[in-house]
Amino acid sequence: MRHLRLLLALLLAPVLTGCFASEGPGGSGGGAGGAKAGSRLRVALAFPPAQNLSPYGDDATILSRLGVTEGLTALDANGAAAPALAASWRRESDRSWLFTLREATFQDGTDVTPSAVAASLTRAGQAKPAPAALSGVSLEAEADGRTGVRITTGSPDPVLPSRLSSPSLAVFAPKAYGATGRVDPVGTATGPFELTKVTGTTSATLDRFDDHWGGLARSSGVDVRFIADGTARTAALRTGQVDLAEAVPVAQAATLEGATRKETATTRTTSLLLNTQSGPFKNPGLRAAARRAVDTSALADGVHEGHADAGAGIYGPAVTWAESRRRPPVGRAKATAPDGRKLTLATYDNRPELPEVAQVLKQQLEKAGFEVELEVREYSRLESDALAGKFDAFVLARNTLVDTGDPVAVLASDYTCDGGYNLALLCDKDVDRAVARAERATDSAQRQVAVMAAEAEILGTDAVVPLVHQRLITGVGASVHGALLDPYERTLVGPGTRR
């Protein structure tokens, strides 16, 4: 068994590790040779766990970025589905797909079997709230023989292989699932690094998983510190306390040597979301007034110091086909004079630019006639209130392709009546119909056209005001090789990452 896995490792390791560009001459291939005695990596992440590392919410991306979890598929550099735990797949009918598993082992020592995978995906489909990747989608999974998993969707889903690449649809061992519905990722995933210890929201310890199907990782483990303050995070890299620091603030970028400052175009858009269900922005005219008050160029050139592009829509320049297919917003209301209407504007400080963006927006809105109270917290202390609609306006940095790689997913989760991450609390029948049309489109070109038609409907409600399209700055120590920097922000540490 061990010899067969080693042979598979040598043959298959390049499939995933070649998906994204890596930093340093070492490349990103893991390989087994010479890997046993690797040193440990020290990583600073911006976002502490907000949901006890549940794989069904935002914490899922923490697990994928650290190389803990894997799904049936991954995304390649072009955003297409690539093999991961599934070596191959084929579409049997409009609603049925058969995935063939590679031989792999869970971190608790049990085998990755079709029944275990089917049970894991079934659990994800039953989670409340549903993972964003499954917004508007129902699926059933069942074992088929020794290596097959058949997945049937409630309606035709042409992008299911890409959807299954979502970090929130990672596969876990049966041991991970407790009676309360919580999923415990400690020692139960399949990635090259095993989560062994979590210290609240301050740190985590990962050890190399020696039986990973792709071979031994080049590092013996990862020591993670969650540092919400961007200045402190950058200083930790600059002073040699950590080897990798994500989300370096624009204001701190110049303090890093050029070779350690890596800028990556991302599909992340920072937007102003307006509460459409209560407060002043229940009025479409006041939403229009807020949108007219915003000067996006002041945010891109001023706050982001040129490390971002002015907001053009929900999708920015990194989504290369979006601009050519963009349509004017549909049915916008006339602006209503604010006349001193009071509102609460909230954001979080894990991404250091956001409080400054919010401060500039406060000034712009007040100039237009609103009275604005600004509230800034750490994200984990803010999310539940934002989802409950306790703020009138919210500044959010959102990766528009992070959930599935499919541009429809963010529309369904963030802007439809049943969306699981609908911070604007938007419920508009025209928007829901437009998103549903995009979900039904099977041809990629038709899907893109339908996506931009749905974007036009959403922007027409003024529930969201796109502010800037971000570029991600990552601090990579001079001795680090193989850091995985990708536009979807799903990866950071992989089998070939080492120092």
Tab-separated table of C-alpha atoms in Angstrom:
chain	number	residue	atom	x	y	z
A	1	MET	CA	0.000	0.000	0.000
A	2	ARG	CA	2.776	2.440	0.955
A	3	HIS	CA	4.735	1.686	-2.229
A	4	LEU	CA	1.655	2.221	-4.381
A	5	ARG	CA	0.981	5.561	-2.711
A	6	LEU	CA	4.560	6.676	-3.235
A	7	LEU	CA	4.317	5.818	-6.943
A	8	LEU	CA	1.075	7.768	-7.189
A	9	ALA	CA	2.689	10.673	-5.355
A	10	LEU	CA	5.492	10.927	-7.890
A	11	LEU	CA	3.052	10.776	-10.778
A	12	LEU	CA	0.354	13.084	-9.435
A	13	ALA	CA	2.023	15.693	-7.211
A	14	PRO	CA	2.479	18.186	-10.084
A	15	VAL	CA	-1.262	18.238	-10.783
A	16	LEU	CA	-2.154	20.466	-7.862
A	17	THR	CA	1.099	22.135	-6.995
A	18	GLY	CA	1.425	23.421	-10.546
A	19	CYS	CA	-1.927	25.158	-10.402
A	20	PHE	CA	-0.579	28.522	-9.254
A	21	ALA	CA	2.652	30.449	-9.492
A	22	SER	CA	4.992	29.912	-6.565
A	23	GLU	CA	7.592	32.245	-5.156
A	24	GLY	CA	11.256	31.321	-5.189
A	25	PRO	CA	13.489	28.993	-7.186
A	26	GLY	CA	12.364	25.935	-5.282
A	27	GLY	CA	9.062	25.738	-7.186
A	28	SER	CA	5.974	24.247	-5.590
A	29	GLY	CA	6.417	20.553	-6.260
A	30	GLY	CA	6.348	18.594	-2.997
A	31	GLY	CA	8.062	15.350	-3.829
A	32	ALA	CA	9.332	12.873	-1.263
A	33	GLY	CA	13.062	13.062	-1.794
A	34	GLY	CA	14.917	14.960	0.933
A	35	ALA	CA	11.693	16.208	2.496
A	36	LYS	CA	11.787	14.325	5.778
A	37	ALA	CA	13.975	16.830	7.598
A	38	GLY	CA	12.369	20.120	6.588
A	39	SER	CA	12.225	23.106	8.941
A	40	ARG	CA	8.954	24.555	10.193
A	41	LEU	CA	7.249	27.536	8.572
A	42	ARG	CA	6.011	30.487	10.586
A	43	VAL	CA	2.930	32.153	9.140
A	44	ALA	CA	0.947	35.260	10.147
A	45	LEU	CA	-2.695	35.302	9.050
A	46	ALA	CA	-4.961	38.328	9.194
A	47	PHE	CA	-8.215	36.642	10.162
A	48	PRO	CA	-8.583	34.695	13.411
A	49	PRO	CA	-11.165	31.903	13.285
A	50	ALA	CA	-14.634	33.409	13.474
A	51	GLN	CA	-16.580	30.135	13.633
A	52	ASN	CA	-14.340	27.704	15.551
A	53	LEU	CA	-12.734	26.663	12.243
A	54	SER	CA	-16.008	25.364	10.860
A	55	PRO	CA	-15.448	24.306	7.240
A	56	TYR	CA	-18.832	25.661	6.185
A	57	GLY	CA	-18.128	29.388	6.556
A	58	ASP	CA	-15.280	31.854	6.084
A	59	ASP	CA	-12.947	29.768	8.243
A	60	ALA	CA	-12.853	27.167	5.473
A	61	THR	CA	-10.431	29.386	3.572
A	62	ILE	CA	-8.059	29.458	6.560
A	63	LEU	CA	-7.877	25.669	6.404
A	64	SER	CA	-7.292	25.571	2.649
A	65	ARG	CA	-4.654	28.330	2.721
A	66	LEU	CA	-2.690	26.354	5.291
A	67	GLY	CA	-2.790	23.115	3.300
A	68	VAL	CA	-5.001	21.323	5.823
A	69	THR	CA	-8.044	20.510	3.698
A	70	GLU	CA	-8.775	19.285	0.201
A	71	GLY	CA	-11.894	18.732	-1.856
A	72	LEU	CA	-12.650	16.459	-4.765
A	73	THR	CA	-11.314	19.127	-7.115
A	74	ALA	CA	-9.121	22.228	-7.089
A	75	LEU	CA	-8.902	25.260	-9.379
A	76	ASP	CA	-6.067	25.666	-11.849
A	77	ALA	CA	-4.506	28.988	-12.850
A	78	ASN	CA	-7.273	29.595	-15.400
A	79	GLY	CA	-10.069	28.964	-12.922
A	80	ALA	CA	-10.969	25.534	-14.356
A	81	ALA	CA	-11.558	22.441	-12.239
A	82	ALA	CA	-8.450	20.272	-11.719
A	83	PRO	CA	-8.077	16.874	-9.995
A	84	ALA	CA	-7.591	16.720	-6.230
A	85	LEU	CA	-9.059	13.839	-4.215
A	86	ALA	CA	-10.908	12.917	-7.389
A	87	ALA	CA	-8.537	11.763	-10.108
A	88	SER	CA	-11.180	12.161	-12.821
A	89	TRP	CA	-14.892	12.674	-13.427
A	90	ARG	CA	-17.516	12.485	-16.136
A	91	ARG	CA	-21.008	13.821	-16.595
A	92	GLU	CA	-23.591	11.035	-16.854
A	93	SER	CA	-26.664	13.231	-17.395
A	94	ASP	CA	-27.858	16.807	-16.851
A	95	ARG	CA	-28.010	16.208	-13.105
A	96	SER	CA	-25.605	13.340	-12.451
A	97	TRP	CA	-21.798	13.188	-12.310
A	98	LEU	CA	-19.497	10.276	-11.464
A	99	PHE	CA	-16.206	11.122	-9.693
A	100	THR	CA	-13.420	8.548	-9.477
A	101	LEU	CA	-11.336	8.817	-6.311
A	102	ARG	CA	-7.589	8.454	-6.142
A	103	GLU	CA	-6.125	6.344	-3.327
A	104	ALA	CA	-5.722	8.621	-0.307
A	105	THR	CA	-5.765	8.549	3.482
A	106	PHE	CA	-7.393	10.749	6.092
A	107	GLN	CA	-5.125	12.248	8.721
A	108	ASP	CA	-6.619	9.923	11.342
A	109	GLY	CA	-5.219	6.951	9.393
A	110	THR	CA	-8.466	5.739	7.814
A	111	ASP	CA	-8.869	5.378	4.066
A	112	VAL	CA	-10.658	7.925	1.901
A	113	THR	CA	-13.529	5.774	0.673
A	114	PRO	CA	-16.510	6.582	-1.549
A	115	SER	CA	-18.869	6.190	1.404
A	116	ALA	CA	-16.819	8.570	3.560
A	117	VAL	CA	-16.707	11.167	0.780
A	118	ALA	CA	-20.435	10.831	0.112
A	119	ALA	CA	-21.204	11.247	3.818
A	120	SER	CA	-18.950	14.315	4.045
A	121	LEU	CA	-20.624	16.038	1.092
A	122	THR	CA	-24.070	15.126	2.425
A	123	ARG	CA	-23.198	16.782	5.748
A	124	ALA	CA	-22.125	19.941	3.914
A	125	GLY	CA	-25.404	19.975	1.998
A	126	GLN	CA	-27.355	19.768	5.255
A	127	ALA	CA	-25.388	22.488	7.081
A	128	LYS	CA	-27.273	25.541	8.364
A	129	PRO	CA	-26.642	28.086	7.062
A	130	ALA	CA	-25.641	26.394	3.840
A	131	PRO	CA	-22.078	26.902	2.602
A	132	ALA	CA	-21.949	29.749	0.114
A	133	ALA	CA	-20.800	27.311	-2.570
A	134	LEU	CA	-24.156	25.523	-2.291
A	135	SER	CA	-26.341	28.617	-2.274
A	136	GLY	CA	-29.379	27.740	-4.378
A	137	VAL	CA	-28.015	24.242	-5.068
A	138	SER	CA	-29.067	20.882	-3.663
A	139	LEU	CA	-27.052	17.706	-4.102
A	140	GLU	CA	-27.082	14.053	-3.152
A	141	ALA	CA	-23.930	11.960	-2.984
A	142	GLU	CA	-23.654	8.175	-2.905
A	143	ALA	CA	-20.890	5.598	-3.178
A	144	ASP	CA	-20.520	3.711	-6.437
A	145	GLY	CA	-18.255	0.684	-6.155
A	146	ARG	CA	-14.730	0.817	-4.719
A	147	THR	CA	-13.651	4.153	-6.202
A	148	GLY	CA	-16.726	6.010	-7.444
A	149	VAL	CA	-18.858	8.783	-5.939
A	150	ARG	CA	-22.025	9.692	-7.811
A	151	ILE	CA	-23.305	13.227	-7.184
A	152	THR	CA	-26.793	14.168	-8.293
A	153	THR	CA	-27.978	17.778	-8.213
A	154	GLY	CA	-31.553	18.980	-7.825
A	155	SER	CA	-31.309	20.868	-11.105
A	156	PRO	CA	-28.705	20.800	-13.893
A	157	ASP	CA	-25.400	22.207	-12.642
A	158	PRO	CA	-22.840	22.532	-15.444
A	159	VAL	CA	-20.154	23.857	-13.089
A	160	LEU	CA	-20.368	21.163	-10.405
A	161	PRO	CA	-16.674	20.145	-10.709
A	162	SER	CA	-15.649	23.761	-10.096
A	163	ARG	CA	-18.191	24.087	-7.275
A	164	LEU	CA	-16.682	21.082	-5.512
A	165	SER	CA	-13.328	22.883	-5.378
A	166	SER	CA	-14.747	25.262	-2.773
A	167	PRO	CA	-12.890	25.211	0.570
A	168	SER	CA	-16.291	24.855	2.248
A	169	LEU	CA	-16.801	21.494	0.516
A	170	ALA	CA	-13.599	19.910	1.801
A	171	VAL	CA	-13.734	16.218	2.661
A	172	PHE	CA	-13.309	15.007	6.263
A	173	ALA	CA	-13.085	11.633	7.967
A	174	PRO	CA	-16.208	10.259	9.683
A	175	LYS	CA	-14.505	10.972	13.027
A	176	ALA	CA	-14.805	14.733	12.339
A	177	TYR	CA	-18.572	14.835	12.708
A	178	GLY	CA	-19.977	15.122	16.216
A	179	ALA	CA	-23.518	14.737	17.481
A	180	THR	CA	-23.986	18.529	17.732
A	181	GLY	CA	-23.346	19.045	14.024
A	182	ARG	CA	-19.961	20.690	14.572
A	183	VAL	CA	-17.120	19.520	12.339
A	184	ASP	CA	-13.745	19.068	14.057
A	185	PRO	CA	-10.931	19.576	11.521
A	186	VAL	CA	-8.165	18.604	13.964
A	187	GLY	CA	-6.499	15.502	12.531
A	188	THR	CA	-9.428	14.591	10.247
A	189	ALA	CA	-8.710	16.218	6.868
A	190	THR	CA	-6.571	14.994	3.942
A	191	GLY	CA	-4.102	17.798	3.133
A	192	PRO	CA	-0.299	17.771	3.363
A	193	PHE	CA	-0.458	19.467	6.781
A	194	GLU	CA	-2.412	18.196	9.773
A	195	LEU	CA	-3.995	20.593	12.236
A	196	THR	CA	-2.891	19.378	15.670
A	197	LYS	CA	-3.629	22.269	18.028
A	198	VAL	CA	-5.732	25.428	18.023
A	199	THR	CA	-5.295	28.039	20.739
A	200	GLY	CA	-8.500	30.027	20.558
A	201	THR	CA	-8.148	32.875	18.082
A	202	THR	CA	-4.438	33.460	18.670
A	203	SER	CA	-2.496	30.543	17.173
A	204	ALA	CA	-2.566	27.111	15.582
A	205	THR	CA	-0.050	24.311	15.130
A	206	LEU	CA	0.197	22.090	12.063
A	207	ASP	CA	2.432	19.080	11.525
A	208	ARG	CA	3.361	17.466	8.248
A	209	PHE	CA	1.014	14.619	7.308
A	210	ASP	CA	3.413	11.848	6.342
A	211	ASP	CA	0.846	9.763	4.434
A	212	HIS	CA	-0.413	12.477	2.090
A	213	TRP	CA	-1.231	11.094	-1.356
A	214	GLY	CA	0.987	13.723	-2.990
A	215	GLY	CA	4.100	12.803	-1.006
A	216	LEU	CA	5.870	14.431	1.917
A	217	ALA	CA	5.690	18.201	2.242
A	218	ARG	CA	9.016	20.041	2.184
A	219	SER	CA	8.336	21.650	5.588
A	220	SER	CA	7.947	19.607	8.752
A	221	GLY	CA	5.094	21.776	9.992
A	222	VAL	CA	3.524	25.218	10.176
A	223	ASP	CA	3.244	27.488	13.210
A	224	VAL	CA	0.436	29.964	12.701
A	225	ARG	CA	-0.197	33.232	14.470
A	226	PHE	CA	-3.436	35.121	13.929
A	227	ILE	CA	-2.493	38.798	13.944
A	228	ALA	CA	-5.439	41.035	13.107
A	229	ASP	CA	-3.395	44.254	13.262
A	230	GLY	CA	-1.776	44.805	9.862
A	231	THR	CA	1.110	46.896	11.174
A	232	ALA	CA	2.000	44.219	13.727
A	233	ARG	CA	1.670	41.513	11.064
A	234	THR	CA	4.079	43.319	8.733
A	235	ALA	CA	6.510	44.049	11.555
A	236	ALA	CA	6.572	40.354	12.449
A	237	LEU	CA	7.788	39.569	8.930
A	238	ARG	CA	10.235	42.470	8.790
A	239	THR	CA	11.864	41.469	12.076
A	240	GLY	CA	12.094	37.786	11.172
A	241	GLN	CA	9.450	36.519	13.603
A	242	VAL	CA	7.415	34.984	10.758
A	243	ASP	CA	8.251	33.738	7.266
A	244	LEU	CA	4.966	34.596	5.533
A	245	ALA	CA	2.513	37.411	6.272
A	246	GLU	CA	-0.736	37.729	4.373
A	247	ALA	CA	-2.595	40.953	3.583
A	248	VAL	CA	0.198	43.460	4.108
A	249	PRO	CA	-1.423	46.903	4.460
A	250	VAL	CA	-0.765	49.376	1.676
A	251	ALA	CA	0.610	51.818	4.238
A	252	GLN	CA	3.148	49.198	5.349
A	253	ALA	CA	4.193	47.927	1.915
A	254	ALA	CA	7.054	50.428	1.585
A	255	THR	CA	8.600	49.176	4.847
A	256	LEU	CA	9.342	45.807	3.229
A	257	GLU	CA	12.246	45.203	0.905
A	258	GLY	CA	11.142	44.853	-2.706
A	259	ALA	CA	12.100	41.182	-2.903
A	260	THR	CA	9.867	40.307	0.041
A	261	ARG	CA	6.826	42.264	-1.169
A	262	LYS	CA	4.705	40.236	-3.600
A	263	GLU	CA	1.695	41.845	-5.281
A	264	THR	CA	-0.975	39.615	-6.810
A	265	ALA	CA	-3.980	40.659	-8.863
A	266	THR	CA	-7.048	39.203	-7.192
A	267	THR	CA	-10.729	38.802	-7.825
A	268	ARG	CA	-11.446	40.653	-4.572
A	269	THR	CA	-13.751	43.675	-4.675
A	270	THR	CA	-14.307	46.068	-1.787
A	271	SER	CA	-17.921	47.232	-1.753
A	272	LEU	CA	-20.326	49.354	0.242
A	273	LEU	CA	-23.370	47.222	1.105
A	274	LEU	CA	-26.559	49.034	2.053
A	275	ASN	CA	-29.214	47.487	4.299
A	276	THR	CA	-32.323	47.257	2.106
A	277	GLN	CA	-34.647	45.893	4.814
A	278	SER	CA	-34.493	48.490	7.595
A	279	GLY	CA	-33.175	51.950	8.358
A	280	PRO	CA	-32.623	54.778	5.871
A	281	PHE	CA	-31.498	52.551	3.007
A	282	LYS	CA	-34.783	50.724	2.864
A	283	ASN	CA	-35.585	53.756	0.680
A	284	PRO	CA	-34.157	53.216	-2.850
A	285	GLY	CA	-33.819	56.978	-3.292
A	286	LEU	CA	-31.510	57.258	-0.295
A	287	ARG	CA	-29.484	54.313	-1.589
A	288	ALA	CA	-29.104	56.208	-4.858
A	289	ALA	CA	-27.999	59.293	-2.936
A	290	ALA	CA	-25.350	57.258	-1.101
A	291	ARG	CA	-24.081	55.796	-4.355
A	292	ARG	CA	-23.828	59.244	-5.947
A	293	ALA	CA	-21.887	60.524	-2.941
A	294	VAL	CA	-19.070	57.990	-3.378
A	295	ASP	CA	-15.887	58.991	-5.219
A	296	THR	CA	-14.150	55.681	-5.956
A	297	SER	CA	-11.037	57.265	-7.447
A	298	ALA	CA	-10.266	58.864	-4.074
A	299	LEU	CA	-10.277	55.385	-2.573
A	300	ALA	CA	-8.154	53.683	-5.245
A	301	ASP	CA	-5.550	56.429	-5.580
A	302	GLY	CA	-5.658	57.766	-2.051
A	303	VAL	CA	-6.367	55.023	0.458
A	304	HIS	CA	-4.876	52.216	-1.643
A	305	GLU	CA	-2.043	54.358	-3.027
A	306	GLY	CA	-2.535	52.923	-6.502
A	307	HIS	CA	-2.553	49.271	-5.361
A	308	ALA	CA	-6.192	48.935	-6.455
A	309	ASP	CA	-8.497	49.874	-9.336
A	310	ALA	CA	-11.595	52.049	-9.011
A	311	GLY	CA	-14.776	50.004	-8.685
A	312	ALA	CA	-16.370	49.180	-12.023
A	313	GLY	CA	-18.825	46.506	-10.913
A	314	ILE	CA	-19.094	43.397	-8.782
A	315	TYR	CA	-16.312	41.877	-10.898
A	316	GLY	CA	-13.037	43.684	-11.510
A	317	PRO	CA	-10.140	43.518	-13.988
A	318	ALA	CA	-8.902	40.144	-12.730
A	319	VAL	CA	-12.097	38.622	-14.163
A	320	THR	CA	-10.815	39.188	-17.667
A	321	TRP	CA	-14.077	38.732	-19.576
A	322	ALA	CA	-16.253	40.938	-17.351
A	323	GLU	CA	-15.587	44.408	-18.773
A	324	SER	CA	-16.377	43.476	-22.379
A	325	ARG	CA	-19.738	42.005	-21.320
A	326	ARG	CA	-20.713	44.629	-18.731
A	327	ARG	CA	-24.162	46.270	-19.046
A	328	PRO	CA	-25.515	49.516	-17.582
A	329	PRO	CA	-27.391	49.096	-14.270
A	330	VAL	CA	-31.108	48.416	-14.673
A	331	GLY	CA	-33.867	50.595	-13.216
A	332	ARG	CA	-32.004	52.773	-10.755
A	333	ALA	CA	-34.124	55.028	-8.561
A	334	LYS	CA	-33.761	58.809	-8.480
A	335	ALA	CA	-31.649	60.116	-5.641
A	336	THR	CA	-33.494	61.522	-2.630
A	337	ALA	CA	-32.025	64.340	-0.534
A	338	PRO	CA	-30.596	62.826	2.694
A	339	ASP	CA	-31.631	65.828	4.842
A	340	GLY	CA	-29.463	64.744	7.761
A	341	ARG	CA	-30.632	61.131	7.913
A	342	LYS	CA	-28.612	59.188	10.480
A	343	LEU	CA	-26.919	55.918	9.627
A	344	THR	CA	-24.424	53.471	11.089
A	345	LEU	CA	-21.517	52.514	8.846
A	346	ALA	CA	-19.515	49.452	9.942
A	347	THR	CA	-16.401	47.622	8.849
A	348	TYR	CA	-13.590	45.497	10.263
A	349	ASP	CA	-9.909	46.102	10.864
A	350	ASN	CA	-8.434	42.727	9.825
A	351	ARG	CA	-7.804	44.339	6.448
A	352	PRO	CA	-6.180	47.599	7.509
A	353	GLU	CA	-7.326	49.606	4.480
A	354	LEU	CA	-10.989	49.075	5.319
A	355	PRO	CA	-11.222	51.423	8.342
A	356	GLU	CA	-9.533	54.129	6.262
A	357	VAL	CA	-11.910	53.432	3.360
A	358	ALA	CA	-14.811	53.692	5.785
A	359	GLN	CA	-13.486	56.968	7.186
A	360	VAL	CA	-13.274	58.482	3.688
A	361	LEU	CA	-16.786	57.190	2.914
A	362	LYS	CA	-18.041	58.765	6.130
A	363	GLN	CA	-16.712	62.125	4.973
A	364	GLN	CA	-18.185	61.706	1.495
A	365	LEU	CA	-21.599	60.691	2.838
A	366	GLU	CA	-21.645	63.530	5.351
A	367	LYS	CA	-20.785	65.979	2.576
A	368	ALA	CA	-23.844	64.648	0.717
A	369	GLY	CA	-26.095	65.339	3.724
A	370	PHE	CA	-26.081	62.130	5.803
A	371	GLU	CA	-25.142	61.966	9.465
A	372	VAL	CA	-22.799	58.988	9.895
A	373	GLU	CA	-21.700	56.996	12.934
A	374	LEU	CA	-18.706	54.771	12.195
A	375	GLU	CA	-18.202	51.412	13.926
A	376	VAL	CA	-15.034	49.329	13.487
A	377	ARG	CA	-14.434	45.930	15.076
A	378	GLU	CA	-12.416	42.797	14.470
A	379	TYR	CA	-14.286	40.645	11.942
A	380	SER	CA	-15.136	37.720	14.214
A	381	ARG	CA	-16.906	40.178	16.567
A	382	LEU	CA	-18.801	41.823	13.738
A	383	GLU	CA	-20.073	39.115	11.400
A	384	SER	CA	-23.171	37.974	13.295
A	385	ASP	CA	-24.428	41.543	13.705
A	386	ALA	CA	-23.811	42.264	10.026
A	387	LEU	CA	-25.739	39.172	8.929
A	388	ALA	CA	-28.567	40.166	11.278
A	389	GLY	CA	-28.876	43.573	9.610
A	390	LYS	CA	-27.858	45.622	12.663
A	391	PHE	CA	-25.934	48.138	10.529
A	392	ASP	CA	-27.248	50.487	7.874
A	393	ALA	CA	-24.142	50.206	5.726
A	394	PHE	CA	-21.189	47.833	5.672
A	395	VAL	CA	-17.800	47.962	3.939
A	396	LEU	CA	-16.796	44.459	2.839
A	397	ALA	CA	-13.806	43.087	0.924
A	398	ARG	CA	-15.114	40.014	-0.913
A	399	ASN	CA	-13.366	37.619	-3.286
A	400	THR	CA	-15.989	37.218	-5.997
A	401	LEU	CA	-14.715	33.808	-7.145
A	402	VAL	CA	-13.548	32.310	-3.852
A	403	ASP	CA	-16.561	30.100	-3.176
A	404	THR	CA	-16.597	28.031	-6.366
A	405	GLY	CA	-14.560	29.704	-9.079
A	406	ASP	CA	-17.932	30.183	-10.767
A	407	PRO	CA	-18.995	33.863	-10.979
A	408	VAL	CA	-22.645	32.987	-10.363
A	409	ALA	CA	-21.978	31.704	-6.848
A	410	VAL	CA	-21.261	35.092	-5.274
A	411	LEU	CA	-24.441	36.510	-6.807
A	412	ALA	CA	-26.559	33.683	-5.399
A	413	SER	CA	-25.028	33.812	-1.912
A	414	ASP	CA	-24.756	37.596	-1.531
A	415	TYR	CA	-27.736	39.095	-3.381
A	416	THR	CA	-30.670	36.655	-3.587
A	417	CYS	CA	-33.532	36.203	-1.142
A	418	ASP	CA	-32.187	32.839	0.037
A	419	GLY	CA	-28.501	33.816	-0.058
A	420	GLY	CA	-26.485	32.674	2.934
A	421	TYR	CA	-24.186	35.739	2.963
A	422	ASN	CA	-26.639	38.467	1.998
A	423	LEU	CA	-25.337	41.391	4.090
A	424	ALA	CA	-27.476	43.870	2.153
A	425	LEU	CA	-30.558	41.763	2.972
A	426	LEU	CA	-31.588	42.233	-0.650
A	427	CYS	CA	-34.702	40.361	-1.773
A	428	ASP	CA	-35.702	41.454	-5.266
A	429	LYS	CA	-37.679	39.200	-7.609
A	430	ASP	CA	-36.007	40.593	-10.730
A	431	VAL	CA	-32.575	39.940	-9.264
A	432	ASP	CA	-33.552	36.402	-8.245
A	433	ARG	CA	-34.823	35.680	-11.754
A	434	ALA	CA	-31.665	37.062	-13.361
A	435	VAL	CA	-29.424	34.991	-11.081
A	436	ALA	CA	-31.521	31.884	-11.758
A	437	ARG	CA	-31.089	32.412	-15.522
A	438	ALA	CA	-27.323	32.619	-15.036
A	439	GLU	CA	-27.353	29.422	-12.955
A	440	ARG	CA	-29.176	27.570	-15.745
A	441	ALA	CA	-26.771	28.646	-18.521
A	442	THR	CA	-24.568	25.713	-19.547
A	443	ASP	CA	-22.333	27.179	-22.232
A	444	SER	CA	-19.486	29.214	-20.666
A	445	ALA	CA	-19.975	32.218	-22.969
A	446	GLN	CA	-23.733	32.217	-22.364
A	447	ARG	CA	-23.097	31.951	-18.630
A	448	GLN	CA	-20.829	34.976	-18.705
A	449	VAL	CA	-23.441	37.025	-20.580
A	450	ALA	CA	-26.119	35.975	-18.083
A	451	VAL	CA	-23.832	36.797	-15.135
A	452	MET	CA	-23.322	40.342	-16.378
A	453	ALA	CA	-27.073	40.748	-16.958
A	454	ALA	CA	-27.603	39.722	-13.326
A	455	GLU	CA	-24.893	42.143	-12.214
A	456	ALA	CA	-26.773	44.938	-14.009
A	457	GLU	CA	-29.972	44.031	-12.117
A	458	ILE	CA	-28.151	43.983	-8.774
A	459	LEU	CA	-26.349	47.278	-9.352
A	460	GLY	CA	-29.671	48.797	-10.373
A	461	THR	CA	-31.002	48.262	-6.833
A	462	ASP	CA	-28.082	50.263	-5.364
A	463	ALA	CA	-27.871	47.633	-2.625
A	464	VAL	CA	-24.160	47.428	-3.400
A	465	VAL	CA	-21.731	50.135	-4.464
A	466	PRO	CA	-18.459	48.657	-5.815
A	467	LEU	CA	-15.590	50.743	-4.414
A	468	VAL	CA	-12.244	49.245	-5.487
A	469	HIS	CA	-10.840	46.055	-6.983
A	470	GLN	CA	-7.927	45.006	-4.815
A	471	ARG	CA	-4.447	43.735	-5.409
A	472	LEU	CA	-3.138	41.528	-2.634
A	473	ILE	CA	0.241	42.273	-1.047
A	474	THR	CA	1.859	39.289	0.654
A	475	GLY	CA	5.047	39.426	2.682
A	476	VAL	CA	7.328	36.526	1.734
A	477	GLY	CA	10.596	36.116	3.639
A	478	ALA	CA	13.786	36.093	1.591
A	479	SER	CA	14.525	32.479	2.533
A	480	VAL	CA	11.049	31.198	1.617
A	481	HIS	CA	10.441	29.207	-1.562
A	482	GLY	CA	7.236	27.831	-3.006
A	483	ALA	CA	4.638	30.155	-1.447
A	484	LEU	CA	1.395	29.672	-3.378
A	485	LEU	CA	-0.055	33.045	-4.386
A	486	ASP	CA	-3.255	32.801	-6.399
A	487	PRO	CA	-5.986	35.256	-7.440
A	488	TYR	CA	-8.664	33.281	-5.576
A	489	GLU	CA	-6.816	33.550	-2.236
A	490	ARG	CA	-7.391	29.870	-1.492
A	491	THR	CA	-3.763	28.834	-1.189
A	492	LEU	CA	-0.672	30.078	0.591
A	493	VAL	CA	1.176	27.077	2.016
A	494	GLY	CA	1.544	23.911	-0.076
A	495	PRO	CA	3.646	20.752	-0.269
A	496	GLY	CA	6.577	22.650	-1.786
A	497	THR	CA	6.561	25.662	0.527
A	498	ARG	CA	9.744	25.744	2.580
A	499	ARG	CA	12.518	27.852	4.027
